[in-house]
Amino acid sequence: MEFNFILSTIVFLPTLGAIVIALGRGLSDRGIKLTAALFTLLAFGLSLSAYTQFDSGPGTPSFQFREIAAWLPANLNSQYHLGVDGLSLPLVVLTTFIGIISVLVSWGINIRPREYFAWLLLLETGILGVFTSLDLLLFFLFWEVELIPMYMLISIWGSGRKEYAAMKFVVYTIFGSALMLAGMLTLYAAAGTFDMEQLAAMNLASLNTAIPLAAIFFMIMMAFAIKLPVFPFHTWLPDAHTNAPTAVSVILAGVLLKMGGYGMIRISVSLFPGVAKEWAWLLVILAIIGVLYGAAVTIVQKDLKRLIAYSSVSHMGYVLLGIFALNQVSLTGAALQMVSHGVVTGLLFAMVGVVYEHNHHNRDLTQLGGLARQMPVAAVVFSLAGLASLGLPGTSGFVAEFLVFVGSFTSNAFDGIQLYTILGILGIVVTAGYTLWMLQRAFYGPPLDKFADVKDANAVEMIAIFAFVVAIMLIGIYPAIVTDVIGNGINPVMRFLGT
Amino acid sequence: MTAHAGHLPTVHEAPPVMIVPMVVLAVLAVISGWFNLTGGFARLMGEEGEAHSIVDGLFGIFTHSPLPWISLIVAGSGIFLAYAMYSRKSISAESIGRTFKPFYVTFSHKYWLDELYEKVIIGGVLLRGLFKGFNFFDSKGVDGAVNGVANGAAGFGGWLRKSQTGQLQLYGLAIAIGILAIIAGVFIFA
């Protein structure tokens, strides 16, 4: 009946591309790249079309484009159940957008391109699956699928301590996944279903679970906290970013981290509203530590890529703050911050890649300088991304952070949240400090002779980075294009919270 | 300023593109104050102020407290001093600077506020102190704990591995101890 395949097509188009690339023996290197670009572009086009068809008016069902099929023994009560609402659809579009961009920024890959692009496309399927699954088992499956391509991409095409970083990423994430699976199974044992919608409609507090509900909440939350990441579970992130190839950094910062934030809203808050309210204070404190501590550590980094990686820790703190302020405005802000951070930090990592590739593989801030002379376009786009990252009005970063702050300040999740919000706002000052100082050290000052032969971004890179700029400005100037849709996803969450 | 005056190239008037806007702003600055002489502008903006005469509006403020007089006198003597020093050159700026050396140095460094901010607060306390400390804590403390767990697991496995000696007698002994433990467990808990 309600089976219209558009989501499955979006999710599995990249896999199909990966199969074509892996098995298409006759493809040249260029053919491989074009195939990858074609499949990711198709997925992006389809997700855009779903976005325009999505009905976010009042009274519309929250989950649309729903697909339900049995694929496991019926008595397991787990189905192939896909659907998107206003929370997940923007993230699906973001993922397919980052998907095509990551193919473009990988245009210079010459080492084993067949495997590289196959893994890259498989990775996209994993992420898309997480955002569209409405069944916990399916969700978990996609959550795990993403690990293998990440391990291969970092450990083969990375730089520096790539094996260490890849292993750390996988083991750390699996540690969280193991707890999440145990939590989900405990929940299933009591509730008898893996279906997220049915679980959300139940009152889980009345169930007779083997361990307290709060323990299940934190077991599942652990996986999301590692992914987002939340202080003190963040140290895999700078290592993974610093040693990953550019495209993987773009995907990692652009969408992978959002799986954590998405999981928190979709599962932690929606299924466990009571526990979430009870423990909001703890998570908000961790959020503020993440914002301030992350920013403080960012400012002393000397590796350009490591610096941007640490800035993600700080920015994801705002997402956590917005989610656990448990307020309509703050949750909308958190969802928008995920999209905004995806494009802003995606662009920042793409720009680091451009600087690194054109600069004899140098990204040490103590050695860079005056690059605006040799790469004027890169300097301007990098500056713009930096300004969006510090939340300049007119860019997406401003709208998202503003909503988070307004929502958190007016929240009544617990007493004294206003104080934490004010502390969080102070993080913006440090953000301005490290962003402007970074731009100054890399691009301004006297031009250096050793960089005299450096070239500006090439045509393919230009397409990629200007696509990001358009997205940042579009959301910054007309945020309703996203927030209207997000509202459709946040309203049910507010109902679960009983407000 | 004065110490370097002799080294400056010939000072010339600013070009019209800068002069004209400055003149316009200066004229507006002078006349804009007159709008509210009688309290008319305040009333226009919705303020419930009482009307007063032009004389009152001009000089009324001097009757309330001595502060306007003091500031006028300070400003006036500053202008006079500058005129005497740099225009008429009847007072030597260098000798004043020497006579009041502590004041001169303090003022010319703006109470060292910039240095305090740049070198001590930002450079010292924050960058080299707190932020660097956080960075150290992050790599040694937070990440150290993560690596410690990993190394601990590997170390424990390395130690446990030694029990697999390949000696059949040892395995037999372990089996015997295990059976005894199970029997003891059954007797105690059953």
XYZ file of C-alpha atoms in Angstrom:
689
model
C 0.000 0.000 0.000
C 2.166 2.798 1.285
C 5.256 1.753 -0.558
C 6.725 4.260 -2.917
C 10.436 3.410 -2.943
C 11.777 6.976 -3.043
C 13.652 6.636 0.260
C 14.995 3.187 -0.572
C 16.177 4.545 -3.902
C 17.966 7.445 -2.232
C 19.526 5.198 0.388
C 20.712 2.476 -1.985
C 21.688 4.521 -5.076
C 25.179 5.040 -3.632
C 25.465 1.299 -2.934
C 24.497 0.593 -6.526
C 27.178 3.056 -7.599
C 29.689 1.296 -5.356
C 28.826 -2.058 -6.952
C 29.133 -0.621 -10.466
C 32.521 0.874 -9.589
C 33.777 -2.247 -7.835
C 32.714 -4.649 -10.585
C 33.065 -2.417 -13.646
C 36.487 -3.691 -14.653
C 36.597 -1.651 -17.837
C 36.237 1.704 -16.114
C 39.158 4.099 -16.321
C 40.131 6.190 -13.276
C 38.231 9.079 -14.766
C 35.283 6.801 -15.480
C 35.225 5.717 -11.844
C 35.113 9.314 -10.656
C 32.385 10.210 -13.146
C 30.340 7.161 -12.099
C 30.673 8.135 -8.446
C 29.669 11.704 -9.253
C 26.686 10.527 -11.310
C 25.250 8.249 -8.611
C 25.762 10.766 -5.799
C 24.276 13.513 -7.955
C 21.217 11.348 -8.669
C 20.788 10.672 -4.957
C 21.086 14.397 -4.249
C 18.540 15.241 -6.939
C 16.078 12.669 -5.610
C 16.453 13.884 -2.037
C 15.857 17.464 -3.190
C 12.727 16.326 -4.967
C 11.574 14.551 -1.795
C 12.268 17.769 0.089
C 10.034 19.790 -2.205
C 7.279 17.127 -2.074
C 7.419 16.935 1.704
C 4.287 18.395 3.288
C 5.110 20.316 6.452
C 1.852 22.206 6.866
C -0.151 21.960 10.103
C -1.947 18.665 10.644
C 0.191 16.699 8.202
C 1.597 13.345 9.313
C 5.075 13.692 10.694
C 6.524 10.638 8.927
C 6.179 10.663 5.168
C 7.472 8.600 2.205
C 7.012 5.662 4.509
C 8.086 2.180 3.437
C 7.286 -0.951 5.409
C 8.329 -4.436 4.397
C 8.876 -7.646 6.282
C 12.414 -8.896 5.969
C 12.903 -10.842 9.206
C 10.809 -13.589 10.839
C 7.495 -11.974 11.734
C 7.627 -12.936 15.402
C 10.680 -10.718 15.845
C 8.523 -7.612 15.368
C 11.256 -5.893 13.420
C 10.572 -4.610 9.945
C 12.234 -2.845 7.090
C 10.597 0.444 8.047
C 11.788 3.681 6.463
C 10.307 7.155 6.728
C 11.381 10.756 7.104
C 9.981 13.639 9.090
C 11.021 17.263 9.396
C 13.923 16.298 11.610
C 15.516 13.685 9.376
C 14.701 15.016 5.897
C 17.046 18.047 6.093
C 19.779 15.676 7.271
C 19.069 13.335 4.335
C 19.429 16.265 1.922
C 22.580 17.356 3.749
C 24.025 13.844 3.444
C 23.414 13.559 -0.280
C 24.750 17.103 -0.738
C 27.929 16.274 1.191
C 28.002 13.006 -0.791
C 28.404 14.661 -4.180
C 30.783 17.276 -2.736
C 32.979 14.596 -1.180
C 33.303 12.946 -4.589
C 34.331 16.306 -6.071
C 36.949 17.008 -3.409
C 38.343 13.502 -4.023
C 38.985 14.234 -7.700
C 42.745 14.196 -7.077
C 42.780 10.683 -5.556
C 45.102 8.510 -7.645
C 45.912 5.701 -5.231
C 43.540 2.724 -5.741
C 40.638 4.951 -6.861
C 38.332 1.981 -7.555
C 38.316 0.876 -3.922
C 38.327 4.435 -2.628
C 35.150 5.515 -4.409
C 33.400 2.219 -3.710
C 33.993 2.675 0.036
C 33.031 6.340 -0.126
C 29.674 5.520 -1.712
C 28.986 2.661 0.668
C 29.623 5.057 3.536
C 26.914 7.361 2.186
C 24.380 4.525 2.211
C 25.190 3.764 5.847
C 24.593 7.359 6.932
C 21.409 7.739 4.868
C 20.094 4.526 6.385
C 20.565 5.854 9.913
C 18.573 8.987 9.111
C 15.689 7.124 7.475
C 15.282 4.015 9.666
C 12.200 3.879 11.866
C 13.087 0.522 13.348
C 15.721 0.211 16.068
C 17.270 -2.940 14.637
C 17.506 -1.439 11.159
C 18.872 1.760 12.688
C 21.561 -0.210 14.473
C 22.417 -2.107 11.324
C 23.008 1.055 9.292
C 24.822 2.591 12.267
C 27.350 -0.247 12.085
C 27.573 -0.366 8.273
C 29.203 3.044 8.260
C 32.193 1.860 10.346
C 33.843 -0.421 7.811
C 34.189 2.124 4.992
C 35.433 4.689 7.524
C 38.110 2.288 8.755
C 39.303 1.524 5.220
C 39.208 5.140 4.055
C 41.211 6.465 7.006
C 43.710 3.638 7.267
C 44.488 3.382 3.530
C 44.092 6.912 2.163
C 44.881 8.856 5.321
C 48.118 10.510 6.393
C 50.247 10.564 9.537
C 49.164 8.105 12.237
C 46.382 6.791 10.011
C 46.267 3.188 11.291
C 46.143 4.364 14.898
C 43.397 6.906 14.135
C 41.297 4.417 12.157
C 41.557 1.760 14.847
C 40.745 4.262 17.579
C 37.686 5.508 15.704
C 36.332 2.013 15.134
C 37.019 0.607 18.613
C 35.666 3.717 20.330
C 32.497 3.714 18.210
C 31.960 -0.027 18.637
C 32.262 0.408 22.399
C 29.317 2.806 22.204
C 27.431 0.595 19.737
C 27.775 -2.438 22.000
C 26.161 -0.554 24.864
C 23.478 0.769 22.501
C 22.657 -2.731 21.222
C 22.439 -4.046 24.791
C 20.141 -1.153 25.693
C 17.941 -1.719 22.643
C 17.650 -5.433 23.358
C 16.691 -4.769 26.983
C 14.058 -2.387 25.741
C 12.829 -4.908 23.186
C 12.618 -7.644 25.827
C 10.157 -5.512 27.782
C 8.294 -3.726 24.986
C 8.220 -6.547 22.430
C 8.881 -4.350 19.399
C 11.736 -2.581 17.663
C 9.425 -0.087 15.940
C 10.347 3.462 16.938
C 6.861 4.859 16.385
C 5.195 2.186 18.513
C 7.842 2.628 21.207
C 7.349 6.380 21.216
C 3.604 5.951 21.587
C 4.069 3.621 24.578
C 4.717 4.815 28.081
C 8.064 3.142 28.614
C 8.127 4.112 32.290
C 5.258 1.693 32.938
C 7.152 -1.229 31.405
C 8.763 -3.864 33.562
C 12.327 -3.605 32.267
C 15.162 -5.799 33.509
C 17.249 -2.776 34.484
C 16.035 0.747 35.354
C 14.853 2.819 32.391
C 17.502 5.459 33.117
C 20.200 2.791 32.710
C 18.811 1.854 29.271
C 18.691 5.557 28.399
C 22.362 6.016 29.254
C 23.457 2.821 27.494
C 21.884 4.031 24.263
C 22.979 7.601 24.956
C 26.604 6.453 25.231
C 26.725 5.601 21.522
C 25.330 9.020 20.618
C 27.583 10.824 23.096
C 30.668 9.244 21.549
C 29.458 10.084 18.053
C 28.468 13.723 18.616
C 30.999 13.847 20.491
C 30.322 14.909 24.071
C 33.141 15.745 26.476
C 34.946 13.573 27.720
C 34.360 11.082 24.881
C 35.730 13.299 22.127
C 39.388 12.388 21.766
C 38.889 10.031 18.828
C 37.669 12.985 16.770
C 40.823 15.131 16.419
C 42.881 12.023 15.615
C 40.404 10.746 13.022
C 40.082 14.168 11.391
C 43.761 15.004 11.351
C 44.735 11.742 9.692
C 41.745 11.194 7.377
C 41.732 12.173 3.703
C 39.910 15.441 2.948
C 36.656 13.894 1.717
C 36.386 11.732 4.815
C 36.927 14.755 7.052
C 34.192 16.558 5.129
C 31.796 13.627 5.602
C 32.846 13.080 9.207
C 32.260 16.693 10.215
C 29.460 17.253 7.739
C 27.117 14.380 8.560
C 28.638 11.588 10.630
C 28.653 13.589 13.857
C 25.013 14.490 13.234
C 24.082 10.840 13.608
C 24.771 11.388 17.308
C 22.601 14.486 17.600
C 19.875 12.929 15.479
C 19.874 9.790 17.631
C 19.556 11.889 20.774
C 16.430 13.657 19.506
C 14.875 10.667 17.733
C 15.590 8.024 20.371
C 16.915 9.441 23.653
C 14.449 12.325 23.984
C 11.481 10.916 22.025
C 11.431 7.466 23.598
C 12.620 8.449 27.087
C 11.120 11.919 27.662
C 10.858 11.413 31.425
C 14.468 10.301 31.849
C 15.649 13.050 29.503
C 13.938 15.689 31.658
C 15.367 14.191 34.821
C 18.947 14.161 33.543
C 18.874 17.303 31.380
C 20.987 19.181 33.937
C 23.899 16.740 33.589
C 23.874 16.811 29.790
C 23.601 20.602 29.679
C 26.625 20.887 31.988
C 28.567 18.517 29.708
C 27.426 20.635 26.745
C 28.805 23.815 28.298
C 32.067 22.107 29.227
C 32.271 20.919 25.627
C 31.663 24.430 24.270
C 34.178 26.255 26.483
C 36.799 23.550 26.919
C 36.593 22.624 23.231
C 37.098 26.247 22.211
C 39.994 26.691 24.666
C 41.787 23.628 23.312
C 41.049 24.731 19.726
C 42.836 28.042 20.123
C 46.232 26.503 20.949
C 46.257 23.981 18.061
C 48.982 24.469 15.488
C 47.771 21.982 12.867
C 45.095 23.632 10.731
C 43.069 20.432 10.430
C 43.315 19.559 14.100
C 42.185 23.084 14.913
C 38.995 22.715 12.860
C 38.436 19.269 14.391
C 38.515 20.681 17.915
C 36.209 23.515 16.875
C 33.647 20.791 16.036
C 33.772 19.601 19.639
C 32.892 23.122 20.705
C 30.133 23.541 18.113
C 28.544 20.196 18.872
C 28.259 21.440 22.437
C 25.647 23.892 21.163
C 23.701 21.008 19.629
C 23.743 19.156 22.956
C 22.701 22.331 24.793
C 19.819 22.887 22.383
C 18.602 19.297 22.646
C 18.613 19.043 26.431
C 17.197 22.505 27.016
C 14.107 20.495 25.864
C 12.319 23.497 24.458
C 10.643 23.968 21.087
C 12.947 26.803 20.027
C 16.125 25.230 21.391
C 15.408 21.878 19.717
C 14.724 23.649 16.416
C 18.018 25.475 16.908
C 19.838 22.231 17.622
C 18.424 20.600 14.492
C 19.329 23.650 12.421
C 22.792 23.819 14.008
C 23.367 20.256 12.825
C 22.568 21.247 9.233
C 24.469 24.518 9.512
C 27.547 22.953 11.073
C 27.395 20.329 8.339
C 27.821 22.878 5.572
C 30.074 25.301 7.468
C 32.549 22.772 8.828
C 32.259 20.687 5.667
C 33.456 23.776 3.813
C 36.199 24.451 6.384
C 37.584 20.940 5.936
C 37.296 21.189 2.154
C 39.271 24.439 2.369
C 41.929 22.843 4.583
C 42.176 20.176 1.885
C 42.629 22.821 -0.825
C 45.333 24.616 1.194
C 47.061 21.323 2.042
C 47.051 19.953 -1.510
C 48.274 23.152 -3.126
C 50.846 23.891 -0.464
C 53.317 21.012 -0.628
C 51.225 19.202 2.015
C 51.798 21.817 4.644
C 49.139 22.770 7.162
C 51.307 23.837 10.087
C 50.060 27.239 11.190
C 53.487 28.222 12.445
C 54.857 27.888 8.902
C 51.970 29.168 6.791
C 51.459 32.839 6.065
C 50.537 35.407 3.437
C 48.682 32.856 1.312
C 46.014 35.386 0.333
C 48.527 36.631 -2.256
C 48.806 33.248 -3.991
C 45.280 31.919 -3.377
C 42.886 34.883 -3.175
C 39.698 32.880 -3.851
C 40.603 30.275 -1.238
C 41.365 33.047 1.255
C 37.981 34.704 0.740
C 35.997 31.445 0.905
C 37.956 30.256 3.932
C 37.272 33.593 5.651
C 33.584 33.314 4.845
C 33.437 29.820 6.296
C 35.277 31.075 9.365
C 32.800 33.925 9.833
C 29.877 31.500 9.454
C 31.533 29.274 12.035
C 31.682 32.106 14.554
C 28.027 32.885 13.884
C 28.100 36.088 11.846
C 24.578 37.332 10.974
C 23.721 36.553 7.361
C 25.229 33.081 7.616
C 23.573 29.852 8.713
C 25.685 29.707 11.879
C 24.049 32.805 13.301
C 20.453 31.626 12.910
C 21.181 28.230 14.439
C 23.165 29.469 17.423
C 20.715 32.293 18.045
C 17.793 29.840 18.196
C 19.738 27.575 20.542
C 20.534 30.477 22.872
C 17.033 31.968 22.864
C 15.488 28.546 23.389
C 17.849 27.549 26.178
C 17.565 30.865 27.962
C 13.768 30.700 28.051
C 13.743 26.979 28.840
C 12.393 25.674 32.138
C 14.092 22.280 31.846
C 15.728 22.876 35.240
C 16.603 25.786 37.502
C 19.644 27.823 36.553
C 19.812 26.883 32.870
C 20.062 30.620 32.111
C 23.480 30.703 33.785
C 24.705 27.811 31.638
C 23.337 29.486 28.521
C 25.260 32.666 29.308
C 28.441 30.648 29.852
C 27.805 28.959 26.517
C 27.418 32.296 24.757
C 30.881 33.247 26.058
C 32.188 30.420 23.879
C 31.452 32.604 20.835
C 34.126 35.063 21.985
C 36.765 32.337 22.027
C 35.432 31.070 18.678
C 35.935 34.524 17.175
C 39.435 34.516 18.675
C 40.618 31.231 17.197
C 38.858 31.695 13.846
C 40.259 35.148 13.128
C 43.697 34.279 14.490
C 43.794 31.177 12.289
C 42.814 33.162 9.167
C 45.380 35.807 10.004
C 48.205 33.322 10.456
C 47.410 31.273 7.337
C 46.395 33.916 4.820
C 47.529 37.348 5.879
C 50.848 38.915 6.768
C 53.722 39.249 4.261
C 53.685 36.735 1.352
C 56.384 34.094 1.746
C 58.854 33.188 -0.990
C 58.535 29.460 -0.339
C 54.865 29.624 -1.371
C 55.518 31.675 -4.517
C 54.523 28.777 -6.812
C 51.295 27.942 -4.945
C 48.155 27.925 -7.111
C 44.596 28.845 -6.165
C 41.738 26.310 -6.038
C 41.149 24.512 -9.360
C 37.864 24.308 -11.268
C 36.514 21.146 -9.589
C 37.384 22.517 -6.158
C 35.705 25.798 -7.031
C 32.421 24.019 -7.828
C 32.564 22.179 -4.510
C 33.378 25.177 -2.333
C 30.946 27.559 -4.006
C 28.154 25.009 -3.563
C 28.893 25.184 0.164
C 28.928 28.993 0.125
C 25.515 29.059 -1.562
C 24.080 26.700 1.077
C 25.526 28.744 3.964
C 24.170 32.037 2.638
C 20.808 30.557 1.645
C 20.105 29.227 5.134
C 21.548 32.373 6.682
C 19.345 34.743 4.715
C 16.175 32.647 4.457
C 16.291 30.147 7.341
C 12.571 29.327 7.007
C 13.507 27.120 4.043
C 14.795 24.659 6.644
C 13.107 25.647 9.911
C 9.581 25.223 8.472
C 10.371 21.600 7.733
C 12.212 21.071 11.026
C 9.132 22.301 12.893
C 7.203 19.294 11.581
C 9.773 17.031 13.219
C 10.066 18.926 16.509
C 6.325 19.232 17.254
C 5.865 15.508 18.005
C 8.940 15.604 20.252
C 7.318 18.423 22.229
C 4.183 16.301 22.556
C 6.245 13.409 23.953
C 7.735 15.839 26.442
C 4.227 16.787 27.452
C 4.466 20.493 26.715
C 54.435 61.818 19.411
C 56.642 64.797 20.133
C 59.801 62.756 20.327
C 59.263 61.585 16.747
C 57.999 64.856 15.336
C 61.381 65.718 13.861
C 61.526 62.482 11.861
C 58.144 62.815 10.203
C 58.023 63.808 6.536
C 56.445 67.198 5.818
C 52.946 67.119 7.252
C 50.289 68.288 4.825
C 46.560 68.911 4.932
C 44.218 65.988 4.295
C 42.640 65.749 0.821
C 39.102 67.146 0.239
C 37.604 63.653 0.188
C 38.338 63.474 3.908
C 37.935 67.168 4.776
C 34.413 67.589 3.369
C 32.743 64.779 5.327
C 34.543 65.920 8.472
C 33.306 69.488 8.046
C 29.742 68.279 7.461
C 29.892 66.128 10.573
C 31.442 68.949 12.623
C 28.684 71.393 11.618
C 26.003 68.813 12.427
C 27.689 68.060 15.731
C 27.509 71.712 16.723
C 23.956 72.441 15.595
C 22.367 69.161 16.675
C 22.810 70.182 20.316
C 20.568 73.205 19.728
C 17.541 71.086 18.860
C 16.803 70.335 22.470
C 17.578 73.743 23.982
C 13.960 74.299 24.953
C 13.177 70.619 25.496
C 11.230 70.544 22.200
C 13.064 67.544 20.791
C 12.490 65.509 23.959
C 8.762 66.255 23.715
C 8.780 65.305 20.048
C 10.184 61.911 21.054
C 7.368 61.475 23.573
C 9.281 62.553 26.677
C 7.152 64.306 29.301
C 9.728 67.075 29.848
C 8.806 70.669 30.773
C 9.622 73.483 28.415
C 12.249 76.040 29.400
C 13.699 79.190 27.921
C 16.672 79.292 25.547
C 18.830 80.970 28.189
C 17.912 78.301 30.671
C 18.679 75.605 28.116
C 22.088 77.135 27.360
C 23.310 77.977 30.843
C 20.981 76.135 33.201
C 23.367 73.226 33.464
C 26.096 75.406 34.992
C 23.892 76.254 37.988
C 23.344 72.663 39.079
C 26.873 71.555 39.974
C 30.508 72.591 39.563
C 31.320 69.597 37.346
C 30.679 71.323 33.971
C 32.964 74.150 35.081
C 35.717 71.773 36.091
C 35.582 69.855 32.849
C 35.494 73.055 30.822
C 38.534 74.391 32.683
C 40.436 71.127 32.248
C 39.596 70.961 28.544
C 40.467 74.659 28.072
C 43.832 74.371 29.789
C 44.586 71.273 27.739
C 43.910 73.181 24.531
C 45.982 76.127 25.792
C 48.865 73.844 26.782
C 48.858 72.155 23.395
C 48.811 75.548 21.688
C 51.685 76.800 23.809
C 53.739 73.679 23.270
C 53.270 72.774 19.633
C 52.021 75.898 17.914
C 53.778 78.794 19.685
C 56.515 76.510 21.001
C 56.918 78.761 24.011
C 57.058 75.694 26.271
C 59.390 72.852 25.383
C 57.489 69.567 25.170
C 60.733 67.666 25.798
C 61.435 69.482 29.061
C 57.881 68.910 30.288
C 58.300 65.259 29.421
C 61.554 65.159 31.421
C 60.131 67.040 34.416
C 57.062 64.843 34.732
C 58.771 61.731 33.479
C 56.749 59.127 35.491
C 53.456 60.697 34.373
C 54.676 61.166 30.824
C 55.709 57.519 30.516
C 52.514 56.230 32.151
C 50.269 58.323 29.903
C 52.191 57.610 26.724
C 51.791 53.865 27.387
C 48.077 54.284 28.152
C 48.630 52.892 31.670
C 50.079 49.766 29.947
C 46.535 48.462 29.521
C 47.299 47.107 26.038
C 50.380 45.313 27.331
C 48.437 43.972 30.307
C 45.763 42.653 27.986
C 47.975 41.308 25.221
C 50.967 39.914 27.079
C 49.604 39.028 30.515
C 45.912 38.153 30.196
C 45.727 36.734 26.665
C 49.290 35.638 25.999
C 50.191 34.552 29.518
C 47.216 33.533 31.610
C 44.975 32.236 28.811
C 47.124 31.037 25.898
C 50.258 29.881 27.689
C 48.489 29.021 30.930
C 44.892 27.911 30.981
C 44.349 26.932 27.327
C 47.695 25.191 27.043
C 46.939 23.419 30.300
C 43.603 22.251 28.885
C 45.364 21.001 25.779
C 47.864 19.098 27.919
C 45.023 17.688 30.014
C 43.179 16.691 26.843
C 46.085 14.730 25.373
C 47.478 13.297 28.626
C 44.406 13.140 30.861
C 41.328 12.487 28.712
C 43.055 10.805 25.799
C 45.572 9.236 28.149
C 42.720 7.451 29.916
C 41.400 6.182 26.570
C 44.816 4.907 25.512
C 45.347 3.556 29.025
C 42.233 1.398 28.743
C 43.427 0.128 25.356
C 46.940 -0.595 26.605
C 45.504 -2.197 29.740
C 43.378 -4.565 27.664
C 46.335 -5.441 25.446
C 48.588 -5.897 28.472
C 46.069 -8.094 30.255
C 45.724 -10.237 27.129
C 49.508 -10.509 26.902
C 49.669 -11.679 30.483
C 46.744 -14.095 30.122
C 48.298 -15.549 26.985
C 51.134 -16.987 29.093
C 48.746 -19.426 30.727
C 48.395 -21.180 27.350
C 51.641 -23.096 27.701
C 50.711 -26.118 25.626
C 51.551 -28.436 28.564
C 48.813 -31.031 28.865
C 49.508 -31.576 32.574
C 48.828 -27.919 33.327
C 45.519 -28.008 31.446
C 44.596 -31.167 33.348
C 45.334 -29.427 36.627
C 43.142 -26.493 35.609
C 40.295 -28.843 34.653
C 40.593 -30.636 38.013
C 40.493 -27.348 39.939
C 37.503 -26.266 37.872
C 35.569 -29.457 38.612
C 36.312 -29.107 42.327
C 35.104 -25.500 42.225
C 31.831 -26.534 40.531
C 31.251 -29.303 43.093
C 31.965 -26.860 45.942
C 29.579 -24.343 44.318
C 26.807 -26.910 44.015
C 27.174 -27.917 47.683
C 27.198 -24.313 48.901
C 24.366 -22.845 46.821
C 22.121 -25.829 46.165
